[in-house]
Short mmCIF file of C-alpha atoms and ligand atoms in Angstrom, two decimals:
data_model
loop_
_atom_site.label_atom_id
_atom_site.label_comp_id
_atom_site.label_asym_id
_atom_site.label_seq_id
_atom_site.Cartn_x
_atom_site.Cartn_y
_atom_site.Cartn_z
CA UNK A 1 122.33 27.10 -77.30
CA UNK A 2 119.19 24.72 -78.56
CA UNK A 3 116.94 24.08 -75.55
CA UNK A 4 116.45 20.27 -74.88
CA UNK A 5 112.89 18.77 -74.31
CA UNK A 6 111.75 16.31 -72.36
CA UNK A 7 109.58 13.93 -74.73
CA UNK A 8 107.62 11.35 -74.03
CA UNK A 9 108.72 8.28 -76.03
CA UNK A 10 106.54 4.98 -74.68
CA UNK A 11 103.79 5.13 -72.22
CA UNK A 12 102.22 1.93 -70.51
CA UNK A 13 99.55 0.74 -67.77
CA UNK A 14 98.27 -1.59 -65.78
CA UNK A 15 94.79 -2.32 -64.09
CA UNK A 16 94.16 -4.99 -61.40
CA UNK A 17 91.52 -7.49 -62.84
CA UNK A 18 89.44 -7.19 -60.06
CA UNK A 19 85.90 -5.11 -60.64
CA UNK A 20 84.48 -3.78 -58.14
CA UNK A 21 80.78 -2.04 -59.67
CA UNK A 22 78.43 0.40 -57.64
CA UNK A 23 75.91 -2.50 -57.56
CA UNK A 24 78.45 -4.31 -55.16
CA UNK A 25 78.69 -1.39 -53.45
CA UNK A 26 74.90 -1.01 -52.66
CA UNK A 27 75.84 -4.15 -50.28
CA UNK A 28 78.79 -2.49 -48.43
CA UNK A 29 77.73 1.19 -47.18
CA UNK A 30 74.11 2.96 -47.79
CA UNK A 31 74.56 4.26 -51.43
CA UNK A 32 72.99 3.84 -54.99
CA UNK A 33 74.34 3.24 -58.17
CA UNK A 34 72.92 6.30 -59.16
CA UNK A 35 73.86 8.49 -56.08
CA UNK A 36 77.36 7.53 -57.09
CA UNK A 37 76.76 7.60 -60.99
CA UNK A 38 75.16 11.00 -60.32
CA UNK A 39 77.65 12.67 -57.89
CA UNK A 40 80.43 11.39 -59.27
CA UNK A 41 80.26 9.69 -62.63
CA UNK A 42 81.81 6.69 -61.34
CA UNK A 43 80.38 3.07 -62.56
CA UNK A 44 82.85 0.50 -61.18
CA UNK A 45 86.48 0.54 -60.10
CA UNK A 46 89.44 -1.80 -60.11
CA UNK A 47 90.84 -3.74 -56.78
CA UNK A 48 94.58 -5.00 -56.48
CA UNK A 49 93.59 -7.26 -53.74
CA UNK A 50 96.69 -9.59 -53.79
CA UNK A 51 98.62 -7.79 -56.05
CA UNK A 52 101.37 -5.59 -55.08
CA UNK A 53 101.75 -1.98 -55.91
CA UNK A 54 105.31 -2.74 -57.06
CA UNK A 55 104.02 -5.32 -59.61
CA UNK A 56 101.24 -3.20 -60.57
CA UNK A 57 103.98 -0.59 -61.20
CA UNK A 58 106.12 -3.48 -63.02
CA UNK A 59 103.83 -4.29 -65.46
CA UNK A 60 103.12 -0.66 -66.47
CA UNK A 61 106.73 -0.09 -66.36
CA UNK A 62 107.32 -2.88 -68.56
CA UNK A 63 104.88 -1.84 -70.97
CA UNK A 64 106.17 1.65 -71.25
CA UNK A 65 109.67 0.31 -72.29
CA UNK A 66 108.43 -2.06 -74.77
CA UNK A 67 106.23 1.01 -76.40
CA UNK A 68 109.31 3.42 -76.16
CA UNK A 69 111.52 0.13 -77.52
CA UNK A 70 113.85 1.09 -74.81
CA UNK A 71 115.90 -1.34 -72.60
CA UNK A 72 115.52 -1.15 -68.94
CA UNK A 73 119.80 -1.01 -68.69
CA UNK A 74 119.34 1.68 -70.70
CA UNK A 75 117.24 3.58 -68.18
CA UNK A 76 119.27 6.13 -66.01
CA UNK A 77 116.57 7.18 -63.23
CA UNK A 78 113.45 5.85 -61.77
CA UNK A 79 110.88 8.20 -60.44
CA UNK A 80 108.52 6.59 -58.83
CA UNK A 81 105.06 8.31 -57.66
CA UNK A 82 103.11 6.97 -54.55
CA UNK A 83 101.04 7.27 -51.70
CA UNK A 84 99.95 3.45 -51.15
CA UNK A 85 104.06 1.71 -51.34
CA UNK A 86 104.53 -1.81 -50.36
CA UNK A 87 107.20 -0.65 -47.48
CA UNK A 88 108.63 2.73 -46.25
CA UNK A 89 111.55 1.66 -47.37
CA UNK A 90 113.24 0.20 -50.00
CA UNK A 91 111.49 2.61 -52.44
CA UNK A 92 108.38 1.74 -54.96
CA UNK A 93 111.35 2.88 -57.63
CA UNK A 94 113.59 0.99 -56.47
CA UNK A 95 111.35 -2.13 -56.15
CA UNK A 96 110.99 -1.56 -59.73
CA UNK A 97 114.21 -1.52 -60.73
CA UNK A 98 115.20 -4.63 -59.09
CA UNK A 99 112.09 -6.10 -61.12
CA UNK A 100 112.89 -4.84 -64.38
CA UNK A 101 116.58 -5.01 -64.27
CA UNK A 102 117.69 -1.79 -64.87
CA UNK A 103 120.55 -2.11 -63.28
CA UNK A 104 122.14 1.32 -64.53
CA UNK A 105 119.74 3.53 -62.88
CA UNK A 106 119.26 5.50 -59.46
CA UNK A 107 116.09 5.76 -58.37
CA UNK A 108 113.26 8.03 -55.97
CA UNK A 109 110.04 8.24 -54.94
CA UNK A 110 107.94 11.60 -55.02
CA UNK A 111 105.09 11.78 -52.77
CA UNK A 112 102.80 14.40 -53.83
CA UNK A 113 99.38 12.85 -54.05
CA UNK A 114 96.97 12.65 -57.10
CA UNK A 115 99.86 15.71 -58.42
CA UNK A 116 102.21 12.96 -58.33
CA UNK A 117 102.63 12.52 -62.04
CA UNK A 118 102.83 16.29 -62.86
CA UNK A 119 105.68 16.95 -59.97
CA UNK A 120 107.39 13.99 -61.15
CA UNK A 121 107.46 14.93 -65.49
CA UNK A 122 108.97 18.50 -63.58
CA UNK A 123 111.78 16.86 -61.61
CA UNK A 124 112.23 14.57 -64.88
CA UNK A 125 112.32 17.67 -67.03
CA UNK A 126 115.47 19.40 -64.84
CA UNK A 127 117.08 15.69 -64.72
CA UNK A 128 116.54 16.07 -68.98
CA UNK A 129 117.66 20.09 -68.96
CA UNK A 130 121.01 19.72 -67.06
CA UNK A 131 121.65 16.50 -69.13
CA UNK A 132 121.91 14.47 -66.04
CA UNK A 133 119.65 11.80 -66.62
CA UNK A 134 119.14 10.51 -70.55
CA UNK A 135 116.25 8.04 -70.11
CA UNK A 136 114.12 8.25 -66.92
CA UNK A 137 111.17 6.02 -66.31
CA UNK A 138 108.20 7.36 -64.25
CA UNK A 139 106.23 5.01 -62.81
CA UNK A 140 102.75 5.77 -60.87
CA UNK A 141 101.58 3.23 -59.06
CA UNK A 142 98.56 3.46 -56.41
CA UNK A 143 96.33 0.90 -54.44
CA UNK A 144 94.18 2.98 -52.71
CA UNK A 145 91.64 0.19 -51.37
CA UNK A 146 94.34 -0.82 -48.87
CA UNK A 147 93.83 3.01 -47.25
CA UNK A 148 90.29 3.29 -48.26
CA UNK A 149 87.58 2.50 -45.54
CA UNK A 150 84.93 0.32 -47.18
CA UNK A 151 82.53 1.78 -44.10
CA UNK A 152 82.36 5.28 -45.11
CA UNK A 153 80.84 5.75 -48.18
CA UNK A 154 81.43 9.34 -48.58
CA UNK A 155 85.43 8.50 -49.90
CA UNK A 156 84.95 4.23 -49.97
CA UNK A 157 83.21 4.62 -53.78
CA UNK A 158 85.12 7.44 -55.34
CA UNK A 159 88.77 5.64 -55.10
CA UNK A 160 90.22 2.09 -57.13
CA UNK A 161 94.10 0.98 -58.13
CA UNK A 162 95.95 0.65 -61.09
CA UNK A 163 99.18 2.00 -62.24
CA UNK A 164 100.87 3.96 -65.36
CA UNK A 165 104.30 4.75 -67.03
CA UNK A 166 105.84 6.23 -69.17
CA UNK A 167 109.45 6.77 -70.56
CA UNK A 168 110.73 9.89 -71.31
CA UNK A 169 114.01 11.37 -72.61
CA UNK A 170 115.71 14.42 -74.21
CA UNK A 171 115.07 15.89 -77.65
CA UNK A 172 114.97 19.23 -79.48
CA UNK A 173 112.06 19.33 -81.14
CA UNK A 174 109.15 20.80 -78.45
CA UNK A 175 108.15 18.49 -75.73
CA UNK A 176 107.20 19.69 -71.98
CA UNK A 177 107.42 23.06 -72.76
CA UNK A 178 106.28 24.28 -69.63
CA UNK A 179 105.21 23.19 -66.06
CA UNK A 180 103.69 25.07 -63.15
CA UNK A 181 103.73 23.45 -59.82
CA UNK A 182 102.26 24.57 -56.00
CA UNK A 183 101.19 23.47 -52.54
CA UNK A 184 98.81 24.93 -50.16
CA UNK A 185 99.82 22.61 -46.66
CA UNK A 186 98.42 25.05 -44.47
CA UNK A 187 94.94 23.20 -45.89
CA UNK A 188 96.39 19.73 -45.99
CA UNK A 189 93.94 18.37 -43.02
CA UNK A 190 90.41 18.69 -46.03
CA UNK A 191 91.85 15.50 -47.29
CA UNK A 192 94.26 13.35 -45.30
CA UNK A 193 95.25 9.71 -44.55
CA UNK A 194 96.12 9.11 -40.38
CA UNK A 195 98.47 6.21 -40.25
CA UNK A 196 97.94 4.25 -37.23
CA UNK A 197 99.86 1.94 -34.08
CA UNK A 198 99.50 -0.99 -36.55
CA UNK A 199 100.41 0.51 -40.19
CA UNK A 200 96.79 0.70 -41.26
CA UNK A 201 95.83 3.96 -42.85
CA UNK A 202 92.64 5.64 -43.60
CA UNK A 203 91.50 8.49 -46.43
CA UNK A 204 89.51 11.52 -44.58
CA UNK A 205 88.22 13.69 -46.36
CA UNK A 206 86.41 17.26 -46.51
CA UNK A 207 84.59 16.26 -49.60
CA UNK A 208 82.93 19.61 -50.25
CA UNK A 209 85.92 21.37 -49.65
CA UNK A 210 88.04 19.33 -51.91
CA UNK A 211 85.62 19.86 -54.63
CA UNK A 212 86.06 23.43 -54.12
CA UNK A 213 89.57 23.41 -54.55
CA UNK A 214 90.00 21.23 -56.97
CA UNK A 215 87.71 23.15 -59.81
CA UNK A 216 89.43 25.95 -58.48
CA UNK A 217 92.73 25.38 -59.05
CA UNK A 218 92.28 23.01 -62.53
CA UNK A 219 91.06 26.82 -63.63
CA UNK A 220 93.61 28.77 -62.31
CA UNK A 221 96.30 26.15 -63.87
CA UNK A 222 94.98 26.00 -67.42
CA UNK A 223 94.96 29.35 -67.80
CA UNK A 224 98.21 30.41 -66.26
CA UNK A 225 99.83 27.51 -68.62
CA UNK A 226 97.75 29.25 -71.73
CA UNK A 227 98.66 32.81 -70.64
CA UNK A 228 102.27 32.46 -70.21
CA UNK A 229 102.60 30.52 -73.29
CA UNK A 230 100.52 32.79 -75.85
CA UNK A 231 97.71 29.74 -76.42
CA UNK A 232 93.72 30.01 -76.15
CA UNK A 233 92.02 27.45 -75.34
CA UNK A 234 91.16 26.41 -79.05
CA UNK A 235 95.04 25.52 -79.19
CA UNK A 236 95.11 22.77 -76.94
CA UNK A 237 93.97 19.47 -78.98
CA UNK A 238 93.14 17.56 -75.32
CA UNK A 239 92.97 18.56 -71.36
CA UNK A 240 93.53 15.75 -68.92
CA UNK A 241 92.84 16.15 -65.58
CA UNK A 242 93.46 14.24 -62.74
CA UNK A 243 90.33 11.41 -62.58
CA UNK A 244 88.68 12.76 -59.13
CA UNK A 245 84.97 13.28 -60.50
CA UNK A 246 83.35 14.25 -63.68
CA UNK A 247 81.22 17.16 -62.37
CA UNK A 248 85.02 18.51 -61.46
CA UNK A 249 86.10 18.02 -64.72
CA UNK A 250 82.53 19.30 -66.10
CA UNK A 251 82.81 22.55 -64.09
CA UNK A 252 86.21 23.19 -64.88
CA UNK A 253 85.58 22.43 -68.65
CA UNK A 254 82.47 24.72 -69.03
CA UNK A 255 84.32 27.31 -67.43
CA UNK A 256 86.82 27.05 -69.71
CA UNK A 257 84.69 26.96 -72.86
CA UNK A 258 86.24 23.59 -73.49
CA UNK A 259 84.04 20.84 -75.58
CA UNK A 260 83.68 17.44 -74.58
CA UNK A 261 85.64 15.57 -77.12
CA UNK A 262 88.80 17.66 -76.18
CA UNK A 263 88.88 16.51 -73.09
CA UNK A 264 89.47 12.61 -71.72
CA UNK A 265 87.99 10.81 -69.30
CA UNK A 266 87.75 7.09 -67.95
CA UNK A 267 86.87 7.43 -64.40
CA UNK A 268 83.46 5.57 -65.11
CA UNK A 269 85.43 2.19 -65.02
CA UNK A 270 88.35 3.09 -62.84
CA UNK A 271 87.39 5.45 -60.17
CA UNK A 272 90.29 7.89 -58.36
CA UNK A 273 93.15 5.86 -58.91
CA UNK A 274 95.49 9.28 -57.08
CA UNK A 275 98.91 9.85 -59.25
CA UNK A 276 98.22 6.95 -61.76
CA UNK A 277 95.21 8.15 -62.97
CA UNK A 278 96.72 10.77 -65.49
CA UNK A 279 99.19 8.22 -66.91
CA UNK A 280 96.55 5.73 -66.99
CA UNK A 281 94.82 8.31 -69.40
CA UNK A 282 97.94 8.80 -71.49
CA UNK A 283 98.36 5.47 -72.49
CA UNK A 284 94.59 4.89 -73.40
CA UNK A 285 95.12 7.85 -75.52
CA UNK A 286 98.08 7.01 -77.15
CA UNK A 287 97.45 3.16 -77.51
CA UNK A 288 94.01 4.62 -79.12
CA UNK A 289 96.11 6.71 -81.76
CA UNK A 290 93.94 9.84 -80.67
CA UNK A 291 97.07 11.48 -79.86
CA UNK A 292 98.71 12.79 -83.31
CA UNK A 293 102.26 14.36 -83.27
CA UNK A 294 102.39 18.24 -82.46
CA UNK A 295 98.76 17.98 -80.60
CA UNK A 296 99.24 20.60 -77.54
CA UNK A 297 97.90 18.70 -74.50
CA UNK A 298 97.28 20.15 -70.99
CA UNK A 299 98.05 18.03 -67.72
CA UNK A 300 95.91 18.67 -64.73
CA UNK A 301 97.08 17.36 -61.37
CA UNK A 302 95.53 18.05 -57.88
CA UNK A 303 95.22 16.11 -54.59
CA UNK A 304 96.68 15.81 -51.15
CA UNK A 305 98.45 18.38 -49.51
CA UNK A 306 97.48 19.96 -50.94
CA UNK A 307 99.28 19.82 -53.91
CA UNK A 308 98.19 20.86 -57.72
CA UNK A 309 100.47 21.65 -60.93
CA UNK A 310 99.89 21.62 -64.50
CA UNK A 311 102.41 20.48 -67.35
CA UNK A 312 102.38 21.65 -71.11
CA UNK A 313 103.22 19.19 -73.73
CA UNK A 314 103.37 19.28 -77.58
CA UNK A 315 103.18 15.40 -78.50
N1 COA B 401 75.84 7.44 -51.29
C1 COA B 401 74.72 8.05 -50.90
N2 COA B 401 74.70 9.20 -50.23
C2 COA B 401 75.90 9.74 -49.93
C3 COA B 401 77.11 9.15 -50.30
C4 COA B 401 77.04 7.95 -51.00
N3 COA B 401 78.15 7.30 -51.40
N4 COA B 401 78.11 9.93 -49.89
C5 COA B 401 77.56 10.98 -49.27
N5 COA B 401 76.20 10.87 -49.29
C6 COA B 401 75.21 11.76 -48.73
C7 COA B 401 75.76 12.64 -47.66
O1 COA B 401 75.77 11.96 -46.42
C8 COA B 401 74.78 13.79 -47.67
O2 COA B 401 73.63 13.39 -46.97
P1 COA B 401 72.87 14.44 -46.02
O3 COA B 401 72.43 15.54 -46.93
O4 COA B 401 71.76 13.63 -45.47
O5 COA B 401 73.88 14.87 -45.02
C9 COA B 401 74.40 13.89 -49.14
O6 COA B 401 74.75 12.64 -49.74
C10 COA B 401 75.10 15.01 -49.87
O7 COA B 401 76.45 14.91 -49.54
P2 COA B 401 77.45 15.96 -50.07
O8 COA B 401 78.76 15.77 -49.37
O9 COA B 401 76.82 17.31 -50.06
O10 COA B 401 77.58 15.48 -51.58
P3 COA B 401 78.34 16.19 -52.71
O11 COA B 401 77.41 16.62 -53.77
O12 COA B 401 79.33 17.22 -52.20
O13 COA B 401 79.19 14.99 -53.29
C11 COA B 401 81.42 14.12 -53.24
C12 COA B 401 80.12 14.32 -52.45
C13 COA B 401 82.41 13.44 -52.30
C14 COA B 401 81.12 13.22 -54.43
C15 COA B 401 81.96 15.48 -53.73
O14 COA B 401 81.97 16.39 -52.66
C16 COA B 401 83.35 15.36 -54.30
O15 COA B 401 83.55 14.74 -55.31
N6 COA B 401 84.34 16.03 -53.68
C17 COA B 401 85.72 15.90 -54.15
C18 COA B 401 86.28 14.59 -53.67
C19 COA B 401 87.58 14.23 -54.37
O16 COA B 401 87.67 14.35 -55.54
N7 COA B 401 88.57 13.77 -53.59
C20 COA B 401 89.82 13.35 -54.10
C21 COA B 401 90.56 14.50 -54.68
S1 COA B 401 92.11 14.01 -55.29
#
């Protein structure tokens, strides 16, 4: 029996126009441009402000079709990833669908944090396997300003908004070859957002402790994805990892051996944008035409939870 792969056919994003730089910042909360440059690599971030996340999620959804030159009727799921929606309920996916017109699809949300992306390409990979979904858009979508608190300036300058697709669908030549997901909840309270009486919510954070776990368990992925698969590092063509802070992604990369140019990073002008930020960096890359058919790429999710996973792709 030939094994099907999930491929990635079109990717897309979108980033709110609105800029807001560490120099603004320096007016909100007692920082520095180069406190923040220094600690976390950061420069400026983007701010929905009126914009929705379900039209931030539309427009990279849209994009993602048009790139994969695939019809939204032709579309048979929605997975939607999200920890900032519009509503509890309906759905950010199905929001989407009602925007794009894909009539012919059904459609979920996964809530796993900055992992959002990763958990979703694994739920869209079984949906591929069993040949019960064809064509499935996933669509990440996050505007963390409205649960960011523009007091505290230990979380208010690491997090911005955006959004980023892509389409994916079956194929047998090697896609997603392999995925590794987990979820430590007994240490969900290090990073958390408290929903209150009136529907506002607020990040809180253990930022020390999040650091710890997060170069941790970028480590522990990589090599469990390289191990199991029969790779070294010098296999892998690029490593993204979730945009939290380049002196994560520094530590994790020096511990790997890994050299700059094979790894991606854009967090200097978008901050932590949670589960968009690794299809954010997808579609830079691919728009870019850095990413060449065959390259072995490593994705690196971590966040809330807590929740981490890894996926294996051959372009
Ligand atoms: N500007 C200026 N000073 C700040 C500051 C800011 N924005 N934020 C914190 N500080 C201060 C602290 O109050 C502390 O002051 P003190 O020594 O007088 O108490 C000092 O800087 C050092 O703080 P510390 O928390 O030790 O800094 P750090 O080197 O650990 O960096 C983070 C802080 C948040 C950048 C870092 O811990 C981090 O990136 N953690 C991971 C966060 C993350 O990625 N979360 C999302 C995961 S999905």
């Amino acid at each position: 029996m030939t094994t099907i792969y999930l491929q990635i056919k079109g990717t897309g994003s979108f980033l709110p126009p609105y800029v807001l730089t560490n120099d603004a910042l320096e007016h909100m909360v007692d920082t520095s441009d180069e406190w923040i440059t220094d600690r976390t690599g950061i420069k400026e971030r983007r701010l929905a402000k009126e914009t929705a996340t379900y039209e931030m999620a539309t427009s990279a959804a849209l994009k993602a079709l048009e790139d994969a030159q695939v019809s939204p009727q032709d579309i048979d799921l929605i997975i939607a990833t999200t920890i900032t929606p519009d509503y509890f309920t309906p759905s950010l996916s199905c929001l989407v669908q009602k925007e794009i017109g894909a009539d012919n699809a059904f459609c979920f949300d996964v809530n796993a944090a900055c992992s959002g992306f990763c958990y979703a390409l694994d739920v869209a990979d079984c949906y591929i396997k069993t040949g019960k979904a064809k064509r499935i858009l996933i669509v990440a979508s996050e505007a963390l300003s409205r649960i960011t608190d523009y007091t505290d300036r230990n979380t208010c300058v690491l997090f911005g908004d955006g959004a980023g697709a892509v389409v994916v669908s079956g194929g047998d030549e090697p896609g997603m070859t392999d995925s590794f997901l987990a979820a430590t909840g007994r240490d969900g309270e290090v990073l958390a957002a408290d929903m209150f009486g009136d529907g506002a919510a607020r990040v809180r954070m253990n930022g020390k402790e999040v650091y710890k776990f997060a170069v941790s368990v970028n480590i522990k992925i990589v090599n469990l994805l390289l191990e199991r698969n029969s790779l070294t590092v010098g296999d892998i063509a690029y490593i993204v990892q979730h945009q939290a802070n380049k002196r994560i992604i520094s530590a994790v990369s020096n511990k790997l051996g890994l050299s700059e140019d094979r790894i991606f990073m854009n967090l200097d002008k978008y901050g932590n944008t949670s589960s968009a930020s690794i299809p954010i960096c997808l579609d830079e890359m691919n728009r870019s035409g850095m990413l060449k058919k065959g390259d072995k790429v490593i994705l690196v999710g971590f966040g809330a939870g807590l929740t981490y996973g890894g996926v294996l792709l051959t372009w």
